[in-house]
Amino acid sequence: MICDNLTVSPSGHLLFAGQDTVELAKQYGTPLYLMDEDRIRHNCRVYTQAFRKHFGPGARPLYASKANSFKRIYEIMKEEGMGIDVVSSGEIYTALQAGYDLGQAYFHSNNKTDEDIRYSMEHGIGYFVADNVEEIKAIEAEAARRGIRQKVLLRLTPGIDPHTYEAISTGKVDSKFGSAIETGQAEEITVYTLGQPHVELVGFHCHVGSQVFAEDVFERAAVIMLEFIADMEKKHGFVTRQLDLGGGYAKTHENTGRTWQMAEADLQDGHFSLEMREQMQWYNNKGPIALRLTRLMAYAFDEERLGDSANFYVNAAAMEDITPSVRFERLAGTEKVTGSGY
């Protein structure tokens, strides 16, 4: 079995964490999503013990709420002494319902609305992780209205290429997330944030990407971030209290398939054309699989470049799902898709 909590009973039934999956399916129906609480707790303790051993008693791993957000998981995180990161008001609401102390929560996302900021402050969010000056301005305004100083971390891009899927590579200079160290934008937003009376800058965050195979990616990112931290203290007297290093390890497999990732397209006079990018798809040691394009979704929106950066602002509320009105055509022998009708 690929995991030691998967076994087979004498009757030939698959057991998960000692539970008969056939009987569980009879009781609860299918599809049925199962989680091993003992394994989750074990994994939490592996991380918390390693952090405390190597980084001191104040170090803490954060559970990524976007992986799975429901009440019981937040109860477990609370009981195991884990921090959490959240990326939506819905995750904050769920954590609150579970009795989780939001003072230990970090609110990520590069597209927080004013309502998200208001709601999270109302319920005592510990930290915002801010991507851009516009977000700092919004946090400053809401904190001023409440008469508080709100703790924030700034998300920076260290300029690391993690050699993973392009869509989940988040640490490069031209990433849509955060401010680049290499271009000077990181220093600019640091100085701006330090000048805000109702925002308390406590540190920095970076995220190099998900499904990263090599440890050196995280090591190189840490070195760049620490050098930046030292530079900010030397130039501006700012002493960083927190450094939040993000990213995810990949599970290696011997065989691969291929998958498609949609590129952006310009919409002109109701017509557009785009080229699909083919990227590697890992698939559970079961050998290459034949993948086919089964569904396309199309959204129309306007975007505004933020200064001279590679970052753009998109008003999420103004995004329009145009999928029902668009006709797609897969051009034979090519990797192109065309659409019209909007």
GROMACS .gro file of C-alpha atoms in nm:
model
  342
    1MET     CA    1   0.000   0.000   0.000
    2ILE     CA    2   0.117   0.354  -0.066
    3CYS     CA    3   0.039   0.460   0.296
    4ASP     CA    4   0.078   0.259   0.615
    5ASN     CA    5  -0.272   0.351   0.734
    6LEU     CA    6  -0.418   0.169   0.433
    7THR     CA    7  -0.454  -0.206   0.479
    8VAL     CA    8  -0.670  -0.493   0.358
    9SER     CA    9  -0.896  -0.693   0.589
   10PRO     CA   10  -0.911  -1.076   0.587
   11SER     CA   11  -1.237  -1.041   0.391
   12GLY     CA   12  -1.061  -0.838   0.122
   13HIS     CA   13  -1.204  -0.501   0.222
   14LEU     CA   14  -0.990  -0.187   0.209
   15LEU     CA   15  -0.926  -0.052   0.559
   16PHE     CA   16  -0.846   0.314   0.616
   17ALA     CA   17  -0.700   0.393   0.959
   18GLY     CA   18  -0.841   0.060   1.072
   19GLN     CA   19  -1.193   0.136   0.947
   20ASP     CA   20  -1.369  -0.084   0.691
   21THR     CA   21  -1.434   0.142   0.391
   22VAL     CA   22  -1.705  -0.088   0.255
   23GLU     CA   23  -1.902  -0.060   0.578
   24LEU     CA   24  -1.845   0.318   0.589
   25ALA     CA   25  -1.978   0.347   0.235
   26LYS     CA   26  -2.288   0.150   0.332
   27GLN     CA   27  -2.343   0.374   0.633
   28TYR     CA   28  -2.272   0.715   0.478
   29GLY     CA   29  -2.303   0.660   0.104
   30THR     CA   30  -2.057   0.758  -0.165
   31PRO     CA   31  -1.863   0.958  -0.257
   32LEU     CA   32  -1.719   0.962   0.095
   33TYR     CA   33  -1.421   1.171   0.198
   34LEU     CA   34  -1.222   1.020   0.485
   35MET     CA   35  -0.950   1.178   0.699
   36ASP     CA   36  -0.724   1.010   0.953
   37GLU     CA   37  -0.724   1.235   1.259
   38ASP     CA   38  -0.443   1.044   1.426
   39ARG     CA   39  -0.225   1.091   1.117
   40ILE     CA   40  -0.312   1.461   1.095
   41ARG     CA   41  -0.219   1.511   1.459
   42HIS     CA   42   0.104   1.317   1.410
   43ASN     CA   43   0.201   1.536   1.116
   44CYS     CA   44   0.125   1.852   1.316
   45ARG     CA   45   0.353   1.732   1.596
   46VAL     CA   46   0.635   1.645   1.357
   47TYR     CA   47   0.633   2.002   1.227
   48THR     CA   48   0.583   2.180   1.559
   49GLN     CA   49   0.861   1.980   1.727
   50ALA     CA   50   1.100   2.037   1.438
   51PHE     CA   51   1.026   2.412   1.436
   52ARG     CA   52   1.083   2.447   1.809
   53LYS     CA   53   1.402   2.242   1.798
   54HIS     CA   54   1.563   2.435   1.515
   55PHE     CA   55   1.409   2.784   1.540
   56GLY     CA   56   1.317   2.824   1.906
   57PRO     CA   57   0.997   2.814   2.112
   58GLY     CA   58   0.840   3.107   1.926
   59ALA     CA   59   0.849   2.935   1.586
   60ARG     CA   60   0.522   2.798   1.456
   61PRO     CA   61   0.407   2.614   1.142
   62LEU     CA   62   0.085   2.736   0.980
   63TYR     CA   63  -0.190   2.513   0.846
   64ALA     CA   64  -0.300   2.624   0.499
   65SER     CA   65  -0.676   2.658   0.525
   66LYS     CA   66  -0.721   2.641   0.149
   67ALA     CA   67  -0.616   2.274   0.168
   68ASN     CA   68  -0.931   2.182   0.361
   69SER     CA   69  -1.146   2.423   0.559
   70PHE     CA   70  -1.405   2.281   0.799
   71LYS     CA   71  -1.475   2.315   1.171
   72ARG     CA   72  -1.309   1.998   1.297
   73ILE     CA   73  -0.978   2.071   1.127
   74TYR     CA   74  -0.958   2.408   1.307
   75GLU     CA   75  -1.038   2.239   1.638
   76ILE     CA   76  -0.747   2.004   1.576
   77MET     CA   77  -0.515   2.291   1.480
   78LYS     CA   78  -0.610   2.472   1.800
   79GLU     CA   79  -0.549   2.165   2.014
   80GLU     CA   80  -0.213   2.096   1.846
   81GLY     CA   81  -0.089   2.453   1.886
   82MET     CA   82  -0.075   2.521   1.511
   83GLY     CA   83  -0.114   2.860   1.349
   84ILE     CA   84  -0.331   2.892   1.042
   85ASP     CA   85  -0.332   3.098   0.728
   86VAL     CA   86  -0.656   3.196   0.562
   87VAL     CA   87  -0.737   3.346   0.225
   88SER     CA   88  -1.107   3.431   0.254
   89SER     CA   89  -1.376   3.554   0.489
   90GLY     CA   90  -1.540   3.213   0.461
   91GLU     CA   91  -1.236   3.042   0.611
   92ILE     CA   92  -1.226   3.305   0.887
   93TYR     CA   93  -1.595   3.240   0.961
   94THR     CA   94  -1.541   2.865   0.978
   95ALA     CA   95  -1.241   2.902   1.209
   96LEU     CA   96  -1.447   3.127   1.436
   97GLN     CA   97  -1.726   2.869   1.454
   98ALA     CA   98  -1.468   2.616   1.570
   99GLY     CA   99  -1.349   2.844   1.848
  100TYR     CA  100  -1.009   2.908   1.693
  101ASP     CA  101  -0.824   3.215   1.824
  102LEU     CA  102  -0.786   3.440   1.520
  103GLY     CA  103  -0.497   3.614   1.691
  104GLN     CA  104  -0.291   3.320   1.560
  105ALA     CA  105  -0.423   3.356   1.203
  106TYR     CA  106  -0.252   3.512   0.901
  107PHE     CA  107  -0.478   3.654   0.630
  108HIS     CA  108  -0.317   3.602   0.290
  109SER     CA  109  -0.463   3.674  -0.061
  110ASN     CA  110  -0.365   3.935  -0.316
  111ASN     CA  111  -0.723   4.048  -0.378
  112LYS     CA  112  -0.882   4.119  -0.039
  113THR     CA  113  -1.191   4.334  -0.056
  114ASP     CA  114  -1.264   4.620   0.185
  115GLU     CA  115  -1.534   4.399   0.336
  116ASP     CA  116  -1.280   4.117   0.389
  117ILE     CA  117  -1.053   4.360   0.572
  118ARG     CA  118  -1.338   4.499   0.782
  119TYR     CA  119  -1.475   4.156   0.873
  120SER     CA  120  -1.138   4.011   0.971
  121MET     CA  121  -1.045   4.311   1.188
  122GLU     CA  122  -1.388   4.299   1.352
  123HIS     CA  123  -1.309   3.945   1.466
  124GLY     CA  124  -0.954   4.009   1.581
  125ILE     CA  125  -0.739   3.879   1.295
  126GLY     CA  126  -0.380   3.852   1.410
  127TYR     CA  127  -0.193   3.942   1.095
  128PHE     CA  128  -0.254   4.056   0.741
  129VAL     CA  129  -0.005   3.943   0.478
  130ALA     CA  130  -0.017   4.232   0.231
  131ASP     CA  131   0.081   4.210  -0.134
  132ASN     CA  132   0.079   4.573  -0.239
  133VAL     CA  133   0.055   4.938  -0.135
  134GLU     CA  134  -0.316   4.952  -0.219
  135GLU     CA  135  -0.384   4.687   0.042
  136ILE     CA  136  -0.173   4.869   0.301
  137LYS     CA  137  -0.378   5.182   0.234
  138ALA     CA  138  -0.702   4.991   0.287
  139ILE     CA  139  -0.573   4.832   0.610
  140GLU     CA  140  -0.452   5.170   0.737
  141ALA     CA  141  -0.791   5.329   0.668
  142GLU     CA  142  -0.988   5.056   0.847
  143ALA     CA  143  -0.746   5.041   1.141
  144ALA     CA  144  -0.763   5.420   1.176
  145ARG     CA  145  -1.142   5.402   1.181
  146ARG     CA  146  -1.122   5.151   1.465
  147GLY     CA  147  -0.845   5.333   1.651
  148ILE     CA  148  -0.607   5.034   1.651
  149ARG     CA  149  -0.265   4.940   1.515
  150GLN     CA  150  -0.296   4.636   1.290
  151LYS     CA  151  -0.006   4.393   1.258
  152VAL     CA  152   0.100   4.310   0.901
  153LEU     CA  153   0.363   4.119   0.710
  154LEU     CA  154   0.462   4.217   0.358
  155ARG     CA  155   0.470   3.953   0.089
  156LEU     CA  156   0.789   3.975  -0.114
  157THR     CA  157   0.912   3.786  -0.420
  158PRO     CA  158   1.273   3.671  -0.383
  159GLY     CA  159   1.325   3.603  -0.753
  160ILE     CA  160   1.354   3.225  -0.718
  161ASP     CA  161   1.258   2.986  -0.999
  162PRO     CA  162   1.144   2.665  -0.824
  163HIS     CA  163   1.119   2.463  -1.150
  164THR     CA  164   0.758   2.367  -1.091
  165TYR     CA  165   0.434   2.429  -1.282
  166GLU     CA  166   0.429   2.785  -1.407
  167ALA     CA  167   0.084   2.847  -1.263
  168ILE     CA  168   0.196   2.765  -0.907
  169SER     CA  169   0.540   2.924  -0.927
  170THR     CA  170   0.496   3.226  -0.702
  171GLY     CA  171   0.844   3.343  -0.608
  172LYS     CA  172   0.975   3.479  -0.938
  173VAL     CA  173   1.038   3.849  -0.999
  174ASP     CA  174   0.737   3.885  -1.230
  175SER     CA  175   0.497   3.697  -1.003
  176LYS     CA  176   0.151   3.847  -0.960
  177PHE     CA  177   0.200   3.803  -0.585
  178GLY     CA  178   0.396   4.040  -0.365
  179SER     CA  179   0.667   4.298  -0.426
  180ALA     CA  180   0.997   4.209  -0.590
  181ILE     CA  181   1.319   4.252  -0.393
  182GLU     CA  182   1.535   4.273  -0.706
  183THR     CA  183   1.350   4.571  -0.857
  184GLY     CA  184   1.345   4.780  -0.540
  185GLN     CA  185   0.968   4.751  -0.500
  186ALA     CA  186   1.009   4.556  -0.176
  187GLU     CA  187   1.209   4.835  -0.017
  188GLU     CA  188   0.959   5.095  -0.140
  189ILE     CA  189   0.660   4.921   0.016
  190THR     CA  190   0.857   4.860   0.336
  191VAL     CA  191   0.935   5.230   0.375
  192TYR     CA  192   0.575   5.323   0.292
  193THR     CA  193   0.434   5.077   0.546
  194LEU     CA  194   0.668   5.196   0.821
  195GLY     CA  195   0.522   5.543   0.771
  196GLN     CA  196   0.162   5.439   0.843
  197PRO     CA  197   0.044   5.532   1.195
  198HIS     CA  198  -0.214   5.253   1.227
  199VAL     CA  199  -0.016   4.971   1.066
  200GLU     CA  200   0.250   4.781   1.259
  201LEU     CA  201   0.496   4.607   1.030
  202VAL     CA  202   0.623   4.294   1.205
  203GLY     CA  203   0.796   4.109   0.921
  204PHE     CA  204   0.800   3.960   0.577
  205HIS     CA  205   0.659   3.663   0.390
  206CYS     CA  206   0.756   3.487   0.070
  207HIS     CA  207   0.615   3.186  -0.110
  208VAL     CA  208   0.829   3.023  -0.377
  209GLY     CA  209   0.561   2.793  -0.517
  210SER     CA  210   0.385   2.463  -0.469
  211GLN     CA  211   0.504   2.115  -0.563
  212VAL     CA  212   0.872   2.201  -0.525
  213PHE     CA  213   1.111   1.906  -0.551
  214ALA     CA  214   1.443   2.048  -0.426
  215GLU     CA  215   1.527   2.171  -0.075
  216ASP     CA  216   1.776   2.424  -0.212
  217VAL     CA  217   1.487   2.632  -0.346
  218PHE     CA  218   1.372   2.704   0.009
  219GLU     CA  219   1.729   2.752   0.131
  220ARG     CA  220   1.808   3.008  -0.141
  221ALA     CA  221   1.483   3.192  -0.075
  222ALA     CA  222   1.562   3.209   0.297
  223VAL     CA  223   1.908   3.354   0.229
  224ILE     CA  224   1.765   3.625   0.001
  225MET     CA  225   1.497   3.715   0.255
  226LEU     CA  226   1.748   3.731   0.541
  227GLU     CA  227   1.979   3.952   0.337
  228PHE     CA  228   1.686   4.184   0.268
  229ILE     CA  229   1.597   4.190   0.637
  230ALA     CA  230   1.954   4.284   0.728
  231ASP     CA  231   1.950   4.555   0.461
  232MET     CA  232   1.627   4.705   0.597
  233GLU     CA  233   1.774   4.725   0.945
  234LYS     CA  234   2.092   4.887   0.815
  235LYS     CA  235   1.914   5.140   0.594
  236HIS     CA  236   1.596   5.215   0.788
  237GLY     CA  237   1.652   5.083   1.140
  238PHE     CA  238   1.367   4.833   1.106
  239VAL     CA  239   1.417   4.515   1.311
  240THR     CA  240   1.214   4.228   1.166
  241ARG     CA  241   1.034   4.015   1.424
  242GLN     CA  242   0.879   3.756   1.195
  243LEU     CA  243   0.990   3.579   0.878
  244ASP     CA  244   0.723   3.361   0.717
  245LEU     CA  245   0.863   3.121   0.456
  246GLY     CA  246   0.604   2.948   0.238
  247GLY     CA  247   0.598   2.683  -0.029
  248GLY     CA  248   0.505   2.320  -0.074
  249TYR     CA  249   0.694   2.001  -0.136
  250ALA     CA  250   0.592   1.779  -0.426
  251LYS     CA  251   0.524   1.409  -0.399
  252THR     CA  252   0.754   1.242  -0.648
  253HIS     CA  253   0.630   0.977  -0.889
  254GLU     CA  254   0.808   0.778  -1.152
  255ASN     CA  255   0.564   0.831  -1.437
  256THR     CA  256   0.402   1.139  -1.578
  257GLY     CA  257   0.113   1.239  -1.795
  258ARG     CA  258   0.042   1.575  -1.953
  259THR     CA  259  -0.219   1.833  -1.872
  260TRP     CA  260  -0.338   2.164  -2.016
  261GLN     CA  261  -0.329   2.505  -1.859
  262MET     CA  262  -0.522   2.795  -2.003
  263ALA     CA  263  -0.342   3.114  -2.097
  264GLU     CA  264  -0.495   3.460  -2.093
  265ALA     CA  265  -0.641   3.608  -2.407
  266ASP     CA  266  -0.730   3.958  -2.517
  267LEU     CA  267  -1.096   4.009  -2.598
  268GLN     CA  268  -1.150   4.226  -2.905
  269ASP     CA  269  -1.484   4.284  -3.076
  270GLY     CA  270  -1.629   3.975  -2.915
  271HIS     CA  271  -1.359   3.741  -3.050
  272PHE     CA  272  -1.047   3.597  -2.898
  273SER     CA  273  -0.784   3.335  -2.965
  274LEU     CA  274  -0.552   3.176  -2.716
  275GLU     CA  275  -0.295   2.900  -2.703
  276MET     CA  276  -0.310   2.629  -2.441
  277ARG     CA  277   0.011   2.546  -2.258
  278GLU     CA  278   0.087   2.179  -2.204
  279GLN     CA  279   0.248   2.101  -1.870
  280MET     CA  280   0.361   1.793  -1.684
  281GLN     CA  281   0.109   1.600  -1.476
  282TRP     CA  282   0.227   1.354  -1.211
  283TYR     CA  283   0.002   1.055  -1.171
  284ASN     CA  284   0.051   0.816  -0.878
  285ASN     CA  285   0.301   0.569  -1.025
  286LYS     CA  286   0.030   0.426  -1.247
  287GLY     CA  287   0.202   0.510  -1.570
  288PRO     CA  288   0.132   0.777  -1.831
  289ILE     CA  289  -0.234   0.854  -1.881
  290ALA     CA  290  -0.418   0.982  -2.183
  291LEU     CA  291  -0.559   1.323  -2.094
  292ARG     CA  292  -0.814   1.502  -2.304
  293LEU     CA  293  -0.963   1.847  -2.287
  294THR     CA  294  -1.307   1.807  -2.129
  295ARG     CA  295  -1.412   2.151  -2.010
  296LEU     CA  296  -1.332   2.514  -2.073
  297MET     CA  297  -1.441   2.814  -1.869
  298ALA     CA  298  -1.416   3.176  -1.980
  299TYR     CA  299  -1.426   3.493  -1.769
  300ALA     CA  300  -1.414   3.854  -1.890
  301PHE     CA  301  -1.258   4.127  -1.676
  302ASP     CA  302  -1.059   4.447  -1.695
  303GLU     CA  303  -0.718   4.473  -1.533
  304GLU     CA  304  -0.508   4.770  -1.433
  305ARG     CA  305  -0.129   4.758  -1.411
  306LEU     CA  306   0.004   4.872  -1.073
  307GLY     CA  307   0.267   5.129  -1.158
  308ASP     CA  308   0.563   4.988  -1.351
  309SER     CA  309   0.539   4.647  -1.186
  310ALA     CA  310   0.434   4.314  -1.330
  311ASN     CA  311   0.132   4.315  -1.098
  312PHE     CA  312  -0.223   4.395  -1.204
  313TYR     CA  313  -0.535   4.490  -1.013
  314VAL     CA  314  -0.857   4.307  -1.099
  315ASN     CA  315  -1.190   4.395  -0.944
  316ALA     CA  316  -1.326   4.052  -0.854
  317ALA     CA  317  -1.679   4.185  -0.822
  318ALA     CA  318  -1.671   4.295  -1.186
  319MET     CA  319  -1.558   3.959  -1.325
  320GLU     CA  320  -1.816   3.809  -1.557
  321ASP     CA  321  -1.859   3.441  -1.639
  322ILE     CA  322  -1.907   3.438  -2.016
  323THR     CA  323  -1.878   3.062  -2.060
  324PRO     CA  324  -2.246   3.007  -2.158
  325SER     CA  325  -2.226   3.260  -2.440
  326VAL     CA  326  -1.892   3.152  -2.585
  327ARG     CA  327  -1.844   2.894  -2.859
  328PHE     CA  328  -1.519   2.701  -2.834
  329GLU     CA  329  -1.349   2.517  -3.115
  330ARG     CA  330  -1.054   2.286  -3.079
  331LEU     CA  331  -0.849   2.332  -3.398
  332ALA     CA  332  -0.745   1.993  -3.531
  333GLY     CA  333  -0.374   1.919  -3.507
  334THR     CA  334  -0.295   2.226  -3.299
  335GLU     CA  335  -0.286   2.338  -2.938
  336LYS     CA  336  -0.504   2.641  -3.006
  337VAL     CA  337  -0.856   2.716  -2.896
  338THR     CA  338  -1.066   2.993  -3.043
  339GLY     CA  339  -1.384   3.144  -2.911
  340SER     CA  340  -1.644   3.394  -3.013
  341GLY     CA  341  -1.993   3.505  -2.931
  342TYR     CA  342  -1.941   3.729  -2.630
   0.00000   0.00000   0.00000
